[in-house]
Amino acid sequence: QLRKTPRGMVVVNRTDEQQHSWNCPYQLTRLPPALIAKFPKVNLDTADDAEKFVFEVEEGDLLLLFSDGLRDNLHDHEVQHLVDCCLPPSFADLAGL
């Protein structure tokens, strides 16, 4: 969750990565029944396995939802920089950011 400040967007809330163990993130998967029948011992993660979070959101906040691939390659300050560079001021004003 990012919030606008006079110096750009700042992270105000962030969830922890959800992993079974190191470098083994949850993989939310929905396979066709025919494929599941071929691999009955496969243990699949579902949305019910994921942690749930509640955050207070204010008008103008920006919520970023992304996969672990982004988090593996970019730090928070790099994500903030991309948002600040890629969100045109006219769109930010229109969106109330």
mmCIF file of N, CA and C in Angstrom:
data_model
loop_
_atom_site.group_PDB
_atom_site.id
_atom_site.type_symbol
_atom_site.label_atom_id
_atom_site.label_comp_id
_atom_site.label_asym_id
_atom_site.label_seq_id
_atom_site.Cartn_x
_atom_site.Cartn_y
_atom_site.Cartn_z
ATOM 1 N N GLN A 1 0.862 -1.162 0.000
ATOM 2 C CA GLN A 1 0.000 0.000 0.000
ATOM 3 C C GLN A 1 0.907 1.222 0.000
ATOM 4 N N LEU A 2 0.716 2.069 -0.982
ATOM 5 C CA LEU A 2 1.509 3.299 -1.103
ATOM 6 C C LEU A 2 0.620 4.502 -0.829
ATOM 7 N N ARG A 3 1.218 5.519 -0.231
ATOM 8 C CA ARG A 3 0.483 6.753 0.064
ATOM 9 C C ARG A 3 1.325 7.927 -0.406
ATOM 10 N N LYS A 4 0.656 8.906 -0.989
ATOM 11 C CA LYS A 4 1.334 10.091 -1.514
ATOM 12 C C LYS A 4 1.797 10.996 -0.382
ATOM 13 N N THR A 5 3.032 11.464 -0.504
ATOM 14 C CA THR A 5 3.587 12.462 0.400
ATOM 15 C C THR A 5 4.175 13.570 -0.474
ATOM 16 N N PRO A 6 4.576 14.679 0.109
ATOM 17 C CA PRO A 6 5.183 15.743 -0.704
ATOM 18 C C PRO A 6 6.432 15.284 -1.468
ATOM 19 N N ARG A 7 7.095 14.222 -0.983
ATOM 20 C CA ARG A 7 8.306 13.739 -1.653
ATOM 21 C C ARG A 7 8.055 12.498 -2.504
ATOM 22 N N GLY A 8 6.798 12.199 -2.801
ATOM 23 C CA GLY A 8 6.468 11.035 -3.620
ATOM 24 C C GLY A 8 5.716 9.995 -2.805
ATOM 25 N N MET A 9 5.555 8.826 -3.389
ATOM 26 C CA MET A 9 4.821 7.748 -2.737
ATOM 27 C C MET A 9 5.706 7.045 -1.718
ATOM 28 N N VAL A 10 5.110 6.653 -0.591
ATOM 29 C CA VAL A 10 5.832 5.892 0.425
ATOM 30 C C VAL A 10 5.023 4.641 0.766
ATOM 31 N N VAL A 11 5.722 3.593 1.160
ATOM 32 C CA VAL A 11 5.076 2.353 1.560
ATOM 33 C C VAL A 11 4.526 2.532 2.973
ATOM 34 N N VAL A 12 3.218 2.317 3.146
ATOM 35 C CA VAL A 12 2.617 2.421 4.474
ATOM 36 C C VAL A 12 2.201 1.041 5.006
ATOM 37 N N ASN A 13 2.011 0.073 4.143
ATOM 38 C CA ASN A 13 1.709 -1.309 4.545
ATOM 39 C C ASN A 13 2.292 -2.248 3.521
ATOM 40 N N ARG A 14 2.753 -3.379 4.013
ATOM 41 C CA ARG A 14 3.349 -4.377 3.129
ATOM 42 C C ARG A 14 3.150 -5.737 3.779
ATOM 43 N N THR A 15 2.759 -6.724 3.003
ATOM 44 C CA THR A 15 2.613 -8.072 3.541
ATOM 45 C C THR A 15 3.933 -8.813 3.421
ATOM 46 N N ASP A 16 4.089 -9.836 4.228
ATOM 47 C CA ASP A 16 5.263 -10.697 4.115
ATOM 48 C C ASP A 16 5.027 -11.710 3.003
ATOM 49 N N GLU A 17 6.110 -12.154 2.417
ATOM 50 C CA GLU A 17 6.000 -13.184 1.399
ATOM 51 C C GLU A 17 5.511 -14.471 2.051
ATOM 52 N N GLN A 18 4.656 -15.187 1.380
ATOM 53 C CA GLN A 18 4.098 -16.418 1.914
ATOM 54 C C GLN A 18 4.807 -17.599 1.259
ATOM 55 N N GLN A 19 5.567 -18.327 2.079
ATOM 56 C CA GLN A 19 6.360 -19.433 1.575
ATOM 57 C C GLN A 19 6.207 -20.649 2.475
ATOM 58 N N HIS A 20 6.325 -21.826 1.881
ATOM 59 C CA HIS A 20 6.366 -23.060 2.660
ATOM 60 C C HIS A 20 7.731 -23.175 3.337
ATOM 61 N N SER A 21 8.760 -22.807 2.614
ATOM 62 C CA SER A 21 10.138 -22.801 3.098
ATOM 63 C C SER A 21 10.917 -21.874 2.176
ATOM 64 N N TRP A 22 12.229 -21.722 2.441
ATOM 65 C CA TRP A 22 13.027 -20.810 1.646
ATOM 66 C C TRP A 22 12.909 -21.157 0.159
ATOM 67 N N ASN A 23 12.626 -20.135 -0.634
ATOM 68 C CA ASN A 23 12.540 -20.244 -2.091
ATOM 69 C C ASN A 23 11.459 -21.225 -2.567
ATOM 70 N N CYS A 24 10.448 -21.410 -1.732
ATOM 71 C CA CYS A 24 9.330 -22.287 -2.090
ATOM 72 C C CYS A 24 8.024 -21.552 -1.772
ATOM 73 N N PRO A 25 7.667 -20.558 -2.612
ATOM 74 C CA PRO A 25 6.477 -19.759 -2.334
ATOM 75 C C PRO A 25 5.192 -20.542 -2.581
ATOM 76 N N TYR A 26 4.128 -20.045 -1.996
ATOM 77 C CA TYR A 26 2.820 -20.624 -2.291
ATOM 78 C C TYR A 26 2.568 -20.488 -3.783
ATOM 79 N N GLN A 27 1.978 -21.503 -4.369
ATOM 80 C CA GLN A 27 1.626 -21.499 -5.785
ATOM 81 C C GLN A 27 0.123 -21.763 -5.884
ATOM 82 N N LEU A 28 -0.652 -20.706 -6.000
ATOM 83 C CA LEU A 28 -2.099 -20.887 -6.104
ATOM 84 C C LEU A 28 -2.409 -21.487 -7.465
ATOM 85 N N THR A 29 -2.968 -22.679 -7.437
ATOM 86 C CA THR A 29 -3.159 -23.456 -8.659
ATOM 87 C C THR A 29 -4.565 -24.016 -8.728
ATOM 88 N N ARG A 30 -5.110 -24.005 -9.916
ATOM 89 C CA ARG A 30 -6.401 -24.653 -10.168
ATOM 90 C C ARG A 30 -6.239 -25.503 -11.419
ATOM 91 N N LEU A 31 -6.194 -26.808 -11.209
ATOM 92 C CA LEU A 31 -5.998 -27.731 -12.331
ATOM 93 C C LEU A 31 -7.308 -28.389 -12.718
ATOM 94 N N PRO A 32 -7.432 -28.777 -13.989
ATOM 95 C CA PRO A 32 -8.630 -29.509 -14.421
ATOM 96 C C PRO A 32 -8.696 -30.867 -13.705
ATOM 97 N N PRO A 33 -9.895 -31.337 -13.386
ATOM 98 C CA PRO A 33 -10.053 -32.615 -12.690
ATOM 99 C C PRO A 33 -9.328 -33.778 -13.373
ATOM 100 N N ALA A 34 -9.305 -33.803 -14.696
ATOM 101 C CA ALA A 34 -8.628 -34.893 -15.407
ATOM 102 C C ALA A 34 -7.129 -34.917 -15.104
ATOM 103 N N LEU A 35 -6.527 -33.741 -14.979
ATOM 104 C CA LEU A 35 -5.104 -33.679 -14.674
ATOM 105 C C LEU A 35 -4.838 -34.052 -13.214
ATOM 106 N N ILE A 36 -5.699 -33.609 -12.319
ATOM 107 C CA ILE A 36 -5.558 -33.977 -10.908
ATOM 108 C C ILE A 36 -5.668 -35.485 -10.739
ATOM 109 N N ALA A 37 -6.541 -36.124 -11.516
ATOM 110 C CA ALA A 37 -6.712 -37.582 -11.438
ATOM 111 C C ALA A 37 -5.429 -38.312 -11.831
ATOM 112 N N LYS A 38 -4.636 -37.737 -12.713
ATOM 113 C CA LYS A 38 -3.378 -38.363 -13.138
ATOM 114 C C LYS A 38 -2.292 -38.245 -12.077
ATOM 115 N N PHE A 39 -2.418 -37.241 -11.213
ATOM 116 C CA PHE A 39 -1.405 -36.996 -10.175
ATOM 117 C C PHE A 39 -2.097 -36.844 -8.819
ATOM 118 N N PRO A 40 -2.662 -37.923 -8.282
ATOM 119 C CA PRO A 40 -3.472 -37.820 -7.065
ATOM 120 C C PRO A 40 -2.692 -37.399 -5.815
ATOM 121 N N LYS A 41 -1.383 -37.561 -5.822
ATOM 122 C CA LYS A 41 -0.590 -37.219 -4.634
ATOM 123 C C LYS A 41 -0.048 -35.790 -4.664
ATOM 124 N N VAL A 42 -0.350 -35.053 -5.717
ATOM 125 C CA VAL A 42 0.115 -33.665 -5.813
ATOM 126 C C VAL A 42 -0.598 -32.827 -4.767
ATOM 127 N N ASN A 43 0.184 -32.083 -4.010
ATOM 128 C CA ASN A 43 -0.367 -31.207 -2.980
ATOM 129 C C ASN A 43 -0.417 -29.786 -3.541
ATOM 130 N N LEU A 44 -1.609 -29.259 -3.789
ATOM 131 C CA LEU A 44 -1.777 -27.944 -4.400
ATOM 132 C C LEU A 44 -2.172 -26.908 -3.359
ATOM 133 N N ASP A 45 -1.638 -25.701 -3.514
ATOM 134 C CA ASP A 45 -2.055 -24.581 -2.672
ATOM 135 C C ASP A 45 -3.328 -23.982 -3.248
ATOM 136 N N THR A 46 -4.222 -23.564 -2.372
ATOM 137 C CA THR A 46 -5.457 -22.906 -2.802
ATOM 138 C C THR A 46 -5.550 -21.544 -2.129
ATOM 139 N N ALA A 47 -6.502 -20.766 -2.536
ATOM 140 C CA ALA A 47 -6.708 -19.452 -1.919
ATOM 141 C C ALA A 47 -6.980 -19.589 -0.423
ATOM 142 N N ASP A 48 -7.592 -20.687 -0.006
ATOM 143 C CA ASP A 48 -7.847 -20.903 1.422
ATOM 144 C C ASP A 48 -6.558 -21.059 2.222
ATOM 145 N N ASP A 49 -5.473 -21.461 1.571
ATOM 146 C CA ASP A 49 -4.182 -21.617 2.251
ATOM 147 C C ASP A 49 -3.489 -20.274 2.490
ATOM 148 N N ALA A 50 -3.835 -19.277 1.726
ATOM 149 C CA ALA A 50 -3.163 -17.977 1.819
ATOM 150 C C ALA A 50 -3.598 -17.221 3.066
ATOM 151 N N GLU A 51 -2.679 -16.417 3.580
ATOM 152 C CA GLU A 51 -3.017 -15.556 4.706
ATOM 153 C C GLU A 51 -3.913 -14.428 4.211
ATOM 154 N N LYS A 52 -4.737 -13.931 5.109
ATOM 155 C CA LYS A 52 -5.628 -12.823 4.779
ATOM 156 C C LYS A 52 -5.212 -11.604 5.593
ATOM 157 N N PHE A 53 -5.287 -10.437 4.985
ATOM 158 C CA PHE A 53 -4.858 -9.203 5.628
ATOM 159 C C PHE A 53 -5.960 -8.161 5.542
ATOM 160 N N VAL A 54 -5.989 -7.286 6.532
ATOM 161 C CA VAL A 54 -6.920 -6.165 6.547
ATOM 162 C C VAL A 54 -6.093 -4.903 6.797
ATOM 163 N N PHE A 55 -6.243 -3.927 5.916
ATOM 164 C CA PHE A 55 -5.548 -2.651 6.052
ATOM 165 C C PHE A 55 -6.547 -1.520 5.954
ATOM 166 N N GLU A 56 -6.279 -0.461 6.674
ATOM 167 C CA GLU A 56 -7.063 0.766 6.533
ATOM 168 C C GLU A 56 -6.587 1.455 5.257
ATOM 169 N N VAL A 57 -7.508 1.756 4.370
ATOM 170 C CA VAL A 57 -7.173 2.401 3.105
ATOM 171 C C VAL A 57 -7.780 3.792 3.106
ATOM 172 N N GLU A 58 -6.968 4.765 2.685
ATOM 173 C CA GLU A 58 -7.444 6.143 2.584
ATOM 174 C C GLU A 58 -7.601 6.518 1.119
ATOM 175 N N GLU A 59 -8.455 7.489 0.862
ATOM 176 C CA GLU A 59 -8.615 7.984 -0.501
ATOM 177 C C GLU A 59 -7.255 8.444 -1.011
ATOM 178 N N GLY A 60 -6.928 8.014 -2.220
ATOM 179 C CA GLY A 60 -5.644 8.379 -2.818
ATOM 180 C C GLY A 60 -4.562 7.330 -2.635
ATOM 181 N N ASP A 61 -4.797 6.316 -1.772
ATOM 182 C CA ASP A 61 -3.813 5.247 -1.614
ATOM 183 C C ASP A 61 -3.731 4.437 -2.905
ATOM 184 N N LEU A 62 -2.573 3.875 -3.147
ATOM 185 C CA LEU A 62 -2.352 3.029 -4.316
ATOM 186 C C LEU A 62 -2.009 1.631 -3.822
ATOM 187 N N LEU A 63 -2.792 0.644 -4.248
ATOM 188 C CA LEU A 63 -2.546 -0.743 -3.861
ATOM 189 C C LEU A 63 -1.868 -1.464 -5.015
ATOM 190 N N LEU A 64 -0.753 -2.092 -4.731
ATOM 191 C CA LEU A 64 -0.030 -2.858 -5.737
ATOM 192 C C LEU A 64 -0.153 -4.335 -5.394
ATOM 193 N N LEU A 65 -0.638 -5.109 -6.341
ATOM 194 C CA LEU A 65 -0.759 -6.556 -6.178
ATOM 195 C C LEU A 65 0.108 -7.203 -7.252
ATOM 196 N N PHE A 66 1.032 -8.051 -6.827
ATOM 197 C CA PHE A 66 1.949 -8.644 -7.796
ATOM 198 C C PHE A 66 2.458 -9.980 -7.293
ATOM 199 N N SER A 67 3.073 -10.715 -8.190
ATOM 200 C CA SER A 67 3.588 -12.042 -7.858
ATOM 201 C C SER A 67 4.968 -11.937 -7.225
ATOM 202 N N ASP A 68 5.448 -13.079 -6.742
ATOM 203 C CA ASP A 68 6.754 -13.112 -6.099
ATOM 204 C C ASP A 68 7.883 -12.766 -7.072
ATOM 205 N N GLY A 69 7.650 -12.884 -8.368
ATOM 206 C CA GLY A 69 8.688 -12.547 -9.335
ATOM 207 C C GLY A 69 9.123 -11.089 -9.247
ATOM 208 N N LEU A 70 8.197 -10.197 -8.982
ATOM 209 C CA LEU A 70 8.559 -8.783 -8.831
ATOM 210 C C LEU A 70 9.359 -8.586 -7.556
ATOM 211 N N ARG A 71 8.900 -9.172 -6.481
ATOM 212 C CA ARG A 71 9.569 -9.024 -5.192
ATOM 213 C C ARG A 71 10.970 -9.638 -5.224
ATOM 214 N N ASP A 72 11.148 -10.705 -6.003
ATOM 215 C CA ASP A 72 12.467 -11.338 -6.118
ATOM 216 C C ASP A 72 13.480 -10.425 -6.796
ATOM 217 N N ASN A 73 12.992 -9.488 -7.602
ATOM 218 C CA ASN A 73 13.898 -8.689 -8.423
ATOM 219 C C ASN A 73 13.981 -7.212 -8.073
ATOM 220 N N LEU A 74 13.020 -6.703 -7.303
ATOM 221 C CA LEU A 74 13.021 -5.276 -6.971
ATOM 222 C C LEU A 74 12.830 -5.062 -5.469
ATOM 223 N N HIS A 75 13.555 -4.100 -4.933
ATOM 224 C CA HIS A 75 13.388 -3.691 -3.537
ATOM 225 C C HIS A 75 12.263 -2.654 -3.455
ATOM 226 N N ASP A 76 11.774 -2.395 -2.232
ATOM 227 C CA ASP A 76 10.689 -1.419 -2.052
ATOM 228 C C ASP A 76 11.028 -0.074 -2.679
ATOM 229 N N HIS A 77 12.258 0.419 -2.462
ATOM 230 C CA HIS A 77 12.603 1.747 -2.984
ATOM 231 C C HIS A 77 12.599 1.760 -4.514
ATOM 232 N N GLU A 78 12.893 0.631 -5.139
ATOM 233 C CA GLU A 78 12.854 0.566 -6.600
ATOM 234 C C GLU A 78 11.412 0.570 -7.114
ATOM 235 N N VAL A 79 10.528 -0.119 -6.406
ATOM 236 C CA VAL A 79 9.105 -0.103 -6.773
ATOM 237 C C VAL A 79 8.562 1.315 -6.617
ATOM 238 N N GLN A 80 8.892 1.983 -5.511
ATOM 239 C CA GLN A 80 8.445 3.363 -5.295
ATOM 240 C C GLN A 80 8.945 4.269 -6.410
ATOM 241 N N HIS A 81 10.199 4.107 -6.797
ATOM 242 C CA HIS A 81 10.762 4.941 -7.861
ATOM 243 C C HIS A 81 10.018 4.726 -9.175
ATOM 244 N N LEU A 82 9.722 3.463 -9.497
ATOM 245 C CA LEU A 82 8.971 3.172 -10.721
ATOM 246 C C LEU A 82 7.587 3.815 -10.692
ATOM 247 N N VAL A 83 6.915 3.725 -9.552
ATOM 248 C CA VAL A 83 5.587 4.344 -9.438
ATOM 249 C C VAL A 83 5.695 5.850 -9.629
ATOM 250 N N ASP A 84 6.678 6.466 -8.962
ATOM 251 C CA ASP A 84 6.847 7.918 -9.085
ATOM 252 C C ASP A 84 7.162 8.331 -10.517
ATOM 253 N N CYS A 85 7.935 7.515 -11.238
ATOM 254 C CA CYS A 85 8.313 7.847 -12.619
ATOM 255 C C CYS A 85 7.212 7.519 -13.630
ATOM 256 N N CYS A 86 6.456 6.469 -13.366
ATOM 257 C CA CYS A 86 5.504 5.964 -14.362
ATOM 258 C C CYS A 86 4.094 6.507 -14.216
ATOM 259 N N LEU A 87 3.774 7.058 -13.076
ATOM 260 C CA LEU A 87 2.434 7.575 -12.863
ATOM 261 C C LEU A 87 2.430 9.049 -13.245
ATOM 262 N N PRO A 88 1.924 9.379 -14.437
ATOM 263 C CA PRO A 88 1.958 10.780 -14.875
ATOM 264 C C PRO A 88 1.180 11.677 -13.915
ATOM 265 N N PRO A 89 1.675 12.889 -13.681
ATOM 266 C CA PRO A 89 0.988 13.807 -12.768
ATOM 267 C C PRO A 89 -0.485 14.017 -13.122
ATOM 268 N N SER A 90 -0.801 14.070 -14.412
ATOM 269 C CA SER A 90 -2.201 14.298 -14.792
ATOM 270 C C SER A 90 -3.070 13.113 -14.361
ATOM 271 N N PHE A 91 -2.570 11.889 -14.498
ATOM 272 C CA PHE A 91 -3.323 10.719 -14.050
ATOM 273 C C PHE A 91 -3.406 10.695 -12.535
ATOM 274 N N ALA A 92 -2.328 11.041 -11.878
ATOM 275 C CA ALA A 92 -2.323 11.065 -10.425
ATOM 276 C C ALA A 92 -3.374 12.042 -9.897
ATOM 277 N N ASP A 93 -3.477 13.214 -10.520
ATOM 278 C CA ASP A 93 -4.485 14.190 -10.104
ATOM 279 C C ASP A 93 -5.890 13.648 -10.370
ATOM 280 N N LEU A 94 -6.075 13.025 -11.507
ATOM 281 C CA LEU A 94 -7.380 12.466 -11.871
ATOM 282 C C LEU A 94 -7.782 11.357 -10.895
ATOM 283 N N ALA A 95 -6.824 10.536 -10.494
ATOM 284 C CA ALA A 95 -7.093 9.427 -9.600
ATOM 285 C C ALA A 95 -7.093 9.856 -8.136
ATOM 286 N N GLY A 96 -6.784 11.091 -7.860
ATOM 287 C CA GLY A 96 -6.770 11.576 -6.485
ATOM 288 C C GLY A 96 -5.504 11.205 -5.748
ATOM 289 N N LEU A 97 -4.457 10.889 -6.492
ATOM 290 C CA LEU A 97 -3.187 10.547 -5.857
ATOM 291 C C LEU A 97 -2.365 11.795 -5.773
#
